[in-house]
PDB file of C-alpha atoms in Angstrom:
ATOM      1  CA  MET A  10      95.560 100.053 129.668  1.00  0.00           C
ATOM      2  CA  PHE A  11      93.701  96.956 130.835  1.00  0.00           C
ATOM      3  CA  HIS A  12      93.961  93.701 128.991  1.00  0.00           C
ATOM      4  CA  SER A  13      90.207  93.900 127.715  1.00  0.00           C
ATOM      5  CA  LYS A  14      90.740  97.445 126.618  1.00  0.00           C
ATOM      6  CA  ARG A  15      93.847  96.561 124.619  1.00  0.00           C
ATOM      7  CA  HIS A  16      91.834  93.787 122.891  1.00  0.00           C
ATOM      8  CA  GLY A  17      89.290  96.496 121.940  1.00  0.00           C
ATOM      9  CA  GLU A  18      91.972  98.830 120.534  1.00  0.00           C
ATOM     10  CA  ILE A  19      93.569  95.928 118.647  1.00  0.00           C
ATOM     11  CA  LEU A  20      90.274  95.173 116.959  1.00  0.00           C
ATOM     12  CA  ARG A  21      89.638  98.756 116.342  1.00  0.00           C
ATOM     13  CA  LEU A  22      93.008  99.161 114.412  1.00  0.00           C
ATOM     14  CA  LEU A  23      92.363  95.997 112.400  1.00  0.00           C
ATOM     15  CA  GLY A  24      89.040  97.255 111.512  1.00  0.00           C
ATOM     16  CA  GLU A  25      90.690 100.394 110.079  1.00  0.00           C
ATOM     17  CA  GLN A  26      93.747  98.735 108.582  1.00  0.00           C
ATOM     18  CA  GLY A  27      92.811  95.114 107.773  1.00  0.00           C
ATOM     19  CA  THR A  28      96.289  93.896 108.909  1.00  0.00           C
ATOM     20  CA  VAL A  29      98.751  95.437 111.310  1.00  0.00           C
ATOM     21  CA  THR A  30     102.206  94.340 112.441  1.00  0.00           C
ATOM     22  CA  ILE A  31     103.020  93.229 115.984  1.00  0.00           C
ATOM     23  CA  ALA A  32     105.688  95.838 116.173  1.00  0.00           C
ATOM     24  CA  SER A  33     103.271  98.605 115.167  1.00  0.00           C
ATOM     25  CA  LEU A  34     100.659  97.471 117.753  1.00  0.00           C
ATOM     26  CA  ALA A  35     103.364  97.458 120.477  1.00  0.00           C
ATOM     27  CA  GLU A  36     104.165 100.985 119.587  1.00  0.00           C
ATOM     28  CA  ARG A  37     100.489 102.234 119.384  1.00  0.00           C
ATOM     29  CA  LEU A  38      99.609 100.494 122.661  1.00  0.00           C
ATOM     30  CA  GLY A  39     102.829 101.432 124.591  1.00  0.00           C
ATOM     31  CA  VAL A  40     103.485  98.052 125.673  1.00  0.00           C
ATOM     32  CA  SER A  41     106.357  95.359 124.831  1.00  0.00           C
ATOM     33  CA  LEU A  42     106.178  92.957 121.866  1.00  0.00           C
ATOM     34  CA  GLU A  43     105.729  90.023 124.366  1.00  0.00           C
ATOM     35  CA  THR A  44     102.739  91.777 125.887  1.00  0.00           C
ATOM     36  CA  VAL A  45     101.203  92.147 122.465  1.00  0.00           C
ATOM     37  CA  ARG A  46     101.832  88.566 121.624  1.00  0.00           C
ATOM     38  CA  ARG A  47     100.111  87.543 124.876  1.00  0.00           C
ATOM     39  CA  ASP A  48      97.080  89.851 124.051  1.00  0.00           C
ATOM     40  CA  VAL A  49      96.781  88.449 120.570  1.00  0.00           C
ATOM     41  CA  LYS A  50      96.927  84.791 121.494  1.00  0.00           C
ATOM     42  CA  PRO A  51      93.346  84.471 122.836  1.00  0.00           C
ATOM     43  CA  LEU A  52      92.088  86.428 119.808  1.00  0.00           C
ATOM     44  CA  THR A  53      93.764  83.882 117.390  1.00  0.00           C
ATOM     45  CA  ASP A  54      92.768  80.902 119.419  1.00  0.00           C
ATOM     46  CA  ASP A  55      89.112  82.067 119.113  1.00  0.00           C
ATOM     47  CA  GLY A  56      89.574  82.671 115.383  1.00  0.00           C
ATOM     48  CA  ILE A  57      88.811  86.376 115.744  1.00  0.00           C
ATOM     49  CA  VAL A  58      92.068  87.354 114.120  1.00  0.00           C
ATOM     50  CA  VAL A  59      94.541  85.513 111.967  1.00  0.00           C
ATOM     51  CA  LYS A  60      98.253  85.283 112.590  1.00  0.00           C
ATOM     52  CA  MET A  61     100.656  86.043 109.794  1.00  0.00           C
ATOM     53  CA  HIS A  62     104.434  86.668 109.479  1.00  0.00           C
ATOM     54  CA  GLY A  63     104.979  89.220 112.162  1.00  0.00           C
ATOM     55  CA  ALA A  64     101.515  90.556 111.882  1.00  0.00           C
ATOM     56  CA  ILE A  65      97.842  89.774 112.468  1.00  0.00           C
ATOM     57  CA  GLY A  66      94.751  90.380 110.302  1.00  0.00           C
ATOM     58  CA  LEU A  67      91.119  89.905 110.185  1.00  0.00           C
ATOM     59  CA  PRO A  68      90.033  86.597 108.516  1.00  0.00           C
ATOM     60  CA  ALA A  69      88.093  88.422 105.764  1.00  0.00           C
ATOM     61  CA  MET A  70      91.267  90.611 104.998  1.00  0.00           C
ATOM     62  CA  THR A  71      93.715  87.708 104.533  1.00  0.00           C
ATOM     63  CA  ALA A  72      92.537  87.091 100.953  1.00  0.00           C
ATOM     64  CA  GLU A  73      91.888  89.741  98.459  1.00  0.00           C
ATOM     65  CA  ALA A  74      88.407  90.813  97.733  1.00  0.00           C
ATOM     66  CA  PRO A  75      86.656  90.077  94.280  1.00  0.00           C
ATOM     67  CA  PHE A  76      88.230  92.036  91.459  1.00  0.00           C
ATOM     68  CA  GLU A  77      85.315  94.326  90.837  1.00  0.00           C
ATOM     69  CA  ARG A  78      84.875  95.359  94.362  1.00  0.00           C
ATOM     70  CA  ARG A  79      88.609  96.101  94.553  1.00  0.00           C
ATOM     71  CA  MET A  80      88.291  98.372  91.448  1.00  0.00           C
ATOM     72  CA  ARG A  81      85.976 100.539  93.524  1.00  0.00           C
ATOM     73  CA  GLU A  82      88.223 100.658  96.521  1.00  0.00           C
ATOM     74  CA  ASN A  83      90.463 103.788  96.655  1.00  0.00           C
ATOM     75  CA  ALA A  84      89.440 104.473  93.032  1.00  0.00           C
ATOM     76  CA  GLU A  85      90.528 108.048  92.884  1.00  0.00           C
ATOM     77  CA  ALA A  86      93.854 107.244  94.371  1.00  0.00           C
ATOM     78  CA  LYS A  87      94.610 104.541  91.749  1.00  0.00           C
ATOM     79  CA  ARG A  88      93.322 106.975  89.017  1.00  0.00           C
ATOM     80  CA  ILE A  89      95.814 109.672  90.167  1.00  0.00           C
ATOM     81  CA  ILE A  90      98.594 107.187  90.294  1.00  0.00           C
ATOM     82  CA  ALA A  91      97.734 105.783  86.812  1.00  0.00           C
ATOM     83  CA  ARG A  92      97.625 109.171  85.269  1.00  0.00           C
ATOM     84  CA  MET A  93     101.027 110.111  86.635  1.00  0.00           C
ATOM     85  CA  VAL A  94     102.669 106.913  85.316  1.00  0.00           C
ATOM     86  CA  ALA A  95     100.958 107.020  81.988  1.00  0.00           C
ATOM     87  CA  ALA A  96     102.461 110.433  81.431  1.00  0.00           C
ATOM     88  CA  THR A  97     105.873 108.837  81.622  1.00  0.00           C
ATOM     89  CA  ILE A  98     105.191 106.323  78.906  1.00  0.00           C
ATOM     90  CA  ARG A  99     105.733 107.483  75.138  1.00  0.00           C
ATOM     91  CA  ASP A 100     103.811 106.440  72.083  1.00  0.00           C
ATOM     92  CA  GLY A 101     105.421 103.466  70.437  1.00  0.00           C
ATOM     93  CA  GLU A 102     107.023 102.152  73.591  1.00  0.00           C
ATOM     94  CA  SER A 103     106.561  98.561  75.035  1.00  0.00           C
ATOM     95  CA  ILE A 104     104.980  97.895  78.333  1.00  0.00           C
ATOM     96  CA  MET A 105     104.388  94.672  80.322  1.00  0.00           C
ATOM     97  CA  LEU A 106     101.514  94.747  82.972  1.00  0.00           C
ATOM     98  CA  ASP A 107     100.342  92.198  85.527  1.00  0.00           C
ATOM     99  CA  THR A 108      96.715  91.888  86.623  1.00  0.00           C
ATOM    100  CA  GLY A 109      95.655  94.301  89.378  1.00  0.00           C
ATOM    101  CA  THR A 110      93.252  97.096  89.836  1.00  0.00           C
ATOM    102  CA  THR A 111      95.870  99.824  89.666  1.00  0.00           C
ATOM    103  CA  THR A 112      97.404  98.424  86.458  1.00  0.00           C
ATOM    104  CA  SER A 113      93.838  98.174  85.096  1.00  0.00           C
ATOM    105  CA  PHE A 114      93.371 101.884  85.918  1.00  0.00           C
ATOM    106  CA  LEU A 115      96.819 102.483  84.092  1.00  0.00           C
ATOM    107  CA  ALA A 116      95.535 100.728  81.057  1.00  0.00           C
ATOM    108  CA  ARG A 117      92.682 103.088  80.840  1.00  0.00           C
ATOM    109  CA  GLU A 118      94.948 106.088  81.239  1.00  0.00           C
ATOM    110  CA  LEU A 119      96.825 104.714  78.128  1.00  0.00           C
ATOM    111  CA  LEU A 120      93.985 104.956  75.828  1.00  0.00           C
ATOM    112  CA  GLY A 121      95.219 108.281  74.609  1.00  0.00           C
ATOM    113  CA  HIS A 122      98.486 106.738  73.636  1.00  0.00           C
ATOM    114  CA  ARG A 123      99.287 105.235  70.220  1.00  0.00           C
ATOM    115  CA  ARG A 124     101.274 102.310  68.702  1.00  0.00           C
ATOM    116  CA  LEU A 125     102.001 100.758  72.245  1.00  0.00           C
ATOM    117  CA  THR A 126     103.174  97.124  72.378  1.00  0.00           C
ATOM    118  CA  VAL A 127     101.408  95.613  75.420  1.00  0.00           C
ATOM    119  CA  VAL A 128     102.179  92.291  77.059  1.00  0.00           C
ATOM    120  CA  THR A 129      99.840  91.144  79.888  1.00  0.00           C
ATOM    121  CA  ASN A 130      98.038  88.224  81.518  1.00  0.00           C
ATOM    122  CA  SER A 131      94.913  90.308  82.272  1.00  0.00           C
ATOM    123  CA  SER A 132      91.879  90.020  79.882  1.00  0.00           C
ATOM    124  CA  ASP A 133      90.629  93.427  81.220  1.00  0.00           C
ATOM    125  CA  ILE A 134      93.832  95.115  80.268  1.00  0.00           C
ATOM    126  CA  ALA A 135      94.033  93.360  76.888  1.00  0.00           C
ATOM    127  CA  ARG A 136      90.356  94.305  76.058  1.00  0.00           C
ATOM    128  CA  THR A 137      91.107  97.906  77.078  1.00  0.00           C
ATOM    129  CA  LEU A 138      94.060  98.436  74.870  1.00  0.00           C
ATOM    130  CA  ALA A 139      93.661  96.003  72.060  1.00  0.00           C
ATOM    131  CA  THR A 140      92.511  97.196  68.470  1.00  0.00           C
ATOM    132  CA  VAL A 141      92.842 100.906  69.288  1.00  0.00           C
ATOM    133  CA  ASN A 142      95.253 103.490  68.166  1.00  0.00           C
ATOM    134  CA  GLY A 143      97.482 100.991  66.335  1.00  0.00           C
ATOM    135  CA  ASN A 144      98.297  99.177  69.535  1.00  0.00           C
ATOM    136  CA  ARG A 145      99.670  95.554  69.583  1.00  0.00           C
ATOM    137  CA  VAL A 146      98.581  93.464  72.516  1.00  0.00           C
ATOM    138  CA  TYR A 147     100.081  90.071  73.549  1.00  0.00           C
ATOM    139  CA  MET A 148      97.906  88.133  75.886  1.00  0.00           C
ATOM    140  CA  ALA A 149      99.503  85.323  78.040  1.00  0.00           C
ATOM    141  CA  GLY A 150      97.695  81.957  78.085  1.00  0.00           C
ATOM    142  CA  GLY A 151      97.122  79.807  81.006  1.00  0.00           C
ATOM    143  CA  GLU A 152      94.466  78.991  83.568  1.00  0.00           C
ATOM    144  CA  LEU A 153      91.922  81.825  83.366  1.00  0.00           C
ATOM    145  CA  ARG A 154      90.686  83.084  86.801  1.00  0.00           C
ATOM    146  CA  SER A 155      86.881  83.663  87.072  1.00  0.00           C
ATOM    147  CA  ASP A 156      87.326  86.588  89.497  1.00  0.00           C
ATOM    148  CA  SER A 157      89.833  88.646  87.669  1.00  0.00           C
ATOM    149  CA  GLY A 158      89.780  87.158  84.164  1.00  0.00           C
ATOM    150  CA  ALA A 159      93.594  86.781  84.146  1.00  0.00           C
ATOM    151  CA  ALA A 160      95.701  83.873  83.159  1.00  0.00           C
ATOM    152  CA  PHE A 161      98.169  82.124  85.478  1.00  0.00           C
ATOM    153  CA  GLY A 162     100.450  79.161  85.465  1.00  0.00           C
ATOM    154  CA  ILE A 163     103.559  77.938  83.958  1.00  0.00           C
ATOM    155  CA  SER A 164     102.592  78.762  80.359  1.00  0.00           C
ATOM    156  CA  ALA A 165     101.758  82.342  81.278  1.00  0.00           C
ATOM    157  CA  ILE A 166     105.089  82.862  82.878  1.00  0.00           C
ATOM    158  CA  GLU A 167     106.959  81.150  79.986  1.00  0.00           C
ATOM    159  CA  PHE A 168     105.160  83.411  77.518  1.00  0.00           C
ATOM    160  CA  VAL A 169     106.055  86.620  79.056  1.00  0.00           C
ATOM    161  CA  SER A 170     109.575  85.486  79.639  1.00  0.00           C
ATOM    162  CA  ARG A 171     110.241  85.716  75.890  1.00  0.00           C
ATOM    163  CA  PHE A 172     109.552  89.551  75.826  1.00  0.00           C
ATOM    164  CA  SER A 173     111.848  92.311  76.762  1.00  0.00           C
ATOM    165  CA  VAL A 174     110.029  95.690  77.221  1.00  0.00           C
ATOM    166  CA  THR A 175     110.663  99.284  78.109  1.00  0.00           C
ATOM    167  CA  HIS A 176     108.320  99.351  81.051  1.00  0.00           C
ATOM    168  CA  ALA A 177     107.617  96.420  83.344  1.00  0.00           C
ATOM    169  CA  ILE A 178     104.892  97.536  85.848  1.00  0.00           C
ATOM    170  CA  ILE A 179     103.051  95.452  88.539  1.00  0.00           C
ATOM    171  CA  SER A 180     100.603  96.397  91.351  1.00  0.00           C
ATOM    172  CA  ALA A 181     100.998  95.226  94.910  1.00  0.00           C
ATOM    173  CA  GLY A 182      98.832  93.524  97.294  1.00  0.00           C
ATOM    174  CA  ALA A 183     100.930  94.582 100.336  1.00  0.00           C
ATOM    175  CA  ILE A 184     104.233  96.351 101.113  1.00  0.00           C
ATOM    176  CA  ASP A 185     106.262  95.736 104.200  1.00  0.00           C
ATOM    177  CA  ALA A 186     109.463  97.517 105.166  1.00  0.00           C
ATOM    178  CA  SER A 187     111.383  94.380 105.931  1.00  0.00           C
ATOM    179  CA  VAL A 188     109.741  91.811 103.578  1.00  0.00           C
ATOM    180  CA  GLY A 189     109.070  94.108 100.640  1.00  0.00           C
ATOM    181  CA  VAL A 190     106.292  93.578  97.942  1.00  0.00           C
ATOM    182  CA  MET A 191     103.806  90.914  98.871  1.00  0.00           C
ATOM    183  CA  ASP A 192     100.783  89.219  97.330  1.00  0.00           C
ATOM    184  CA  TYR A 193      98.047  86.910  98.610  1.00  0.00           C
ATOM    185  CA  ASP A 194      98.346  84.332  95.897  1.00  0.00           C
ATOM    186  CA  LEU A 195     101.458  82.166  94.934  1.00  0.00           C
ATOM    187  CA  ALA A 196     100.741  82.141  91.126  1.00  0.00           C
ATOM    188  CA  GLU A 197     100.143  85.925  91.104  1.00  0.00           C
ATOM    189  CA  ALA A 198     103.387  86.542  93.033  1.00  0.00           C
ATOM    190  CA  GLU A 199     105.387  84.214  90.747  1.00  0.00           C
ATOM    191  CA  PHE A 200     103.945  85.986  87.651  1.00  0.00           C
ATOM    192  CA  ALA A 201     104.643  89.546  88.990  1.00  0.00           C
ATOM    193  CA  ARG A 202     108.242  88.536  89.897  1.00  0.00           C
ATOM    194  CA  MET A 203     108.734  87.493  86.336  1.00  0.00           C
ATOM    195  CA  VAL A 204     107.186  90.709  84.999  1.00  0.00           C
ATOM    196  CA  LEU A 205     109.637  92.819  86.938  1.00  0.00           C
ATOM    197  CA  SER A 206     112.647  91.032  85.439  1.00  0.00           C
ATOM    198  CA  ARG A 207     111.546  91.823  81.814  1.00  0.00           C
ATOM    199  CA  GLY A 208     111.595  95.557  81.639  1.00  0.00           C
ATOM    200  CA  GLN A 209     114.281  98.056  81.160  1.00  0.00           C
ATOM    201  CA  ARG A 210     112.273  99.958  83.772  1.00  0.00           C
ATOM    202  CA  SER A 211     110.726  98.134  86.596  1.00  0.00           C
ATOM    203  CA  MET A 212     107.967  99.698  88.711  1.00  0.00           C
ATOM    204  CA  VAL A 213     105.496  98.925  91.384  1.00  0.00           C
ATOM    205  CA  ILE A 214     102.491 100.891  91.513  1.00  0.00           C
ATOM    206  CA  THR A 215     100.102 101.009  94.575  1.00  0.00           C
ATOM    207  CA  ASP A 216      97.794 103.144  96.558  1.00  0.00           C
ATOM    208  CA  ASN A 217      98.876 103.977 100.192  1.00  0.00           C
ATOM    209  CA  SER A 218      96.417 101.629 101.781  1.00  0.00           C
ATOM    210  CA  LYS A 219      98.828  98.683 100.952  1.00  0.00           C
ATOM    211  CA  PHE A 220     101.633 100.141 103.121  1.00  0.00           C
ATOM    212  CA  GLY A 221     102.320  98.193 106.285  1.00  0.00           C
ATOM    213  CA  ARG A 222     100.111  95.363 105.272  1.00  0.00           C
ATOM    214  CA  GLN A 223     101.281  91.799 105.171  1.00  0.00           C
ATOM    215  CA  GLY A 224     100.557  89.457 102.331  1.00  0.00           C
ATOM    216  CA  LEU A 225     101.063  85.795 102.238  1.00  0.00           C
ATOM    217  CA  ILE A 226     103.759  85.417  99.478  1.00  0.00           C
ATOM    218  CA  GLN A 227     106.697  87.577  98.858  1.00  0.00           C
ATOM    219  CA  VAL A 228     107.076  88.979  95.320  1.00  0.00           C
ATOM    220  CA  CYS A 229     110.507  90.669  95.928  1.00  0.00           C
ATOM    221  CA  GLY A 230     112.408  92.705  98.315  1.00  0.00           C
ATOM    222  CA  LEU A 231     112.415  96.600  98.052  1.00  0.00           C
ATOM    223  CA  SER A 232     115.667  96.304  95.956  1.00  0.00           C
ATOM    224  CA  GLY A 233     113.911  94.120  93.369  1.00  0.00           C
ATOM    225  CA  PHE A 234     112.594  97.014  91.342  1.00  0.00           C
ATOM    226  CA  ALA A 235     113.686 100.501  90.451  1.00  0.00           C
ATOM    227  CA  GLU A 236     110.588 102.697  91.273  1.00  0.00           C
ATOM    228  CA  LEU A 237     107.611 102.847  93.587  1.00  0.00           C
ATOM    229  CA  ALA A 238     104.631 105.133  92.582  1.00  0.00           C
ATOM    230  CA  THR A 239     102.060 105.889  94.997  1.00  0.00           C
ATOM    231  CA  ASP A 240      99.555 108.627  96.094  1.00  0.00           C
ATOM    232  CA  ALA A 241     100.909 109.535  99.461  1.00  0.00           C
ATOM    233  CA  GLU A 242     104.123 109.426 101.467  1.00  0.00           C
ATOM    234  CA  PRO A 243     104.706 105.930 102.952  1.00  0.00           C
ATOM    235  CA  PRO A 244     105.269 105.404 106.608  1.00  0.00           C
ATOM    236  CA  HIS A 245     108.724 106.421 107.769  1.00  0.00           C
ATOM    237  CA  GLU A 246     110.246 102.929 108.081  1.00  0.00           C
ATOM    238  CA  ILE A 247     109.174 101.917 104.471  1.00  0.00           C
ATOM    239  CA  ALA A 248     110.424 105.308 103.210  1.00  0.00           C
ATOM    240  CA  GLU A 249     113.820 104.591 104.869  1.00  0.00           C
ATOM    241  CA  ALA A 250     113.845 101.000 103.543  1.00  0.00           C
ATOM    242  CA  LEU A 251     113.267 102.199 100.013  1.00  0.00           C
ATOM    243  CA  ALA A 252     116.133 104.772 100.309  1.00  0.00           C
ATOM    244  CA  ALA A 253     118.361 102.153 101.715  1.00  0.00           C
ATOM    245  CA  ALA A 254     117.454  99.789  98.819  1.00  0.00           C
ATOM    246  CA  GLY A 255     118.126 102.523  96.235  1.00  0.00           C
ATOM    247  CA  THR A 256     114.562 102.364  95.053  1.00  0.00           C
ATOM    248  CA  ARG A 257     113.086 105.632  93.725  1.00  0.00           C
ATOM    249  CA  LEU A 258     109.889 106.846  95.373  1.00  0.00           C
ATOM    250  CA  VAL A 259     107.468 108.921  93.329  1.00  0.00           C
ATOM    251  CA  VAL A 260     104.320 110.393  94.837  1.00  0.00           C
ATOM    252  CA  ALA A 261     101.365 111.577  92.767  1.00  0.00           C
ATOM    253  CA  ARG A 262      99.980 114.579  94.536  1.00  0.00           C
ATOM    254  CA  GLY A 263      96.928 115.118  92.322  1.00  0.00           C
ATOM    255  CA  GLU A 264      96.478 117.611  89.567  1.00  0.00           C
ATOM    256  CA  ALA A 265      96.590 120.551  91.783  1.00  0.00           C
ATOM    257  CA  ASP A 266      99.658 119.564  93.636  1.00  0.00           C
ATOM    258  CA  GLY A 267     101.870 117.851  90.987  1.00  0.00           C
ATOM    259  CA  VAL A 268     104.405 115.083  91.533  1.00  0.00           C
ATOM    260  CA  ALA A 269     106.997 114.673  94.068  1.00  0.00           C
ATOM    261  CA  GLY A 270     109.969 112.213  93.767  1.00  0.00           C
ATOM    262  CA  ARG A 271     113.251 111.283  95.424  1.00  0.00           C
TER     263      ARG A 271
END
C-alpha cells in the first residue's frame, strides 16, 4: 500500500473510531509499528491527528462531547446495559454512582426501585432519584460543571469517601487492554477512582464504543474493579486482559437474547 493510501486508510479508521492504537493500525495496514509511526508523523505535524499514549486520535475526539449530546450517542446500548445492571440491585440497597451518560441511564432504570440510598456527584442522577419511592439521595458538593451539572474537587472526593455502599458503579470514557479504564479529565478520573473503592461490589459500565479507545487519564487497571458490564463482546485482547485480571465480564444481549457472563 502506498504511503498516501495509508494516510487515507488511517484517516478513515479514525473517522469510524475516533481513536485507534498504533498497534491496531499496524495490524490493519499490514505494516510494522515503525512504518505506522513514520506515516503518522506528518499527520501529527500538520495537526490533522493528535498523538496520545500508544495511540492517535482526531482533535475533536480527544475531549468528550457535551453531556447532552453524549446522552444521545449509543442510547439504546446504554439503556440495555442499564436495564441489566438495575435488575441486579435490590430495593433498600445502597449505590454510589459517578457522573456519566451510562450511569444516568442506570438512574432512570432504577426509578422502579424503592428505598434506595444513593450517593452521587451528578445533579442529573440526584434529580432523577430524589424524593421518589422513599429513596435517600446524598449529593456531593464541590465545583459544579456547567456541561454535566456534576460536582468535582477535593470536597466531592472527601464527601463520598465517608460512605460504604453495596454497589459502587462508574462509567468509562475509554478502555484499553494494557492501561485499563481511562477518562478525559483529571478530576473525573480521581472521583471515579474513589467511587470504586467504596463499594462491596465495584463495577464499570460502558457501551462497546469505548473499547480500544485511549483517554488522557488512567482511572485504574483492569484489576481495579470486580465487574465490567457492556452490550457487546470486547475485542479479544481486552477480553483476555479482563480474564487475566480476574475481572468478571457481563454482556447484555438485549431483551430477546438475555445476558452472558464469565
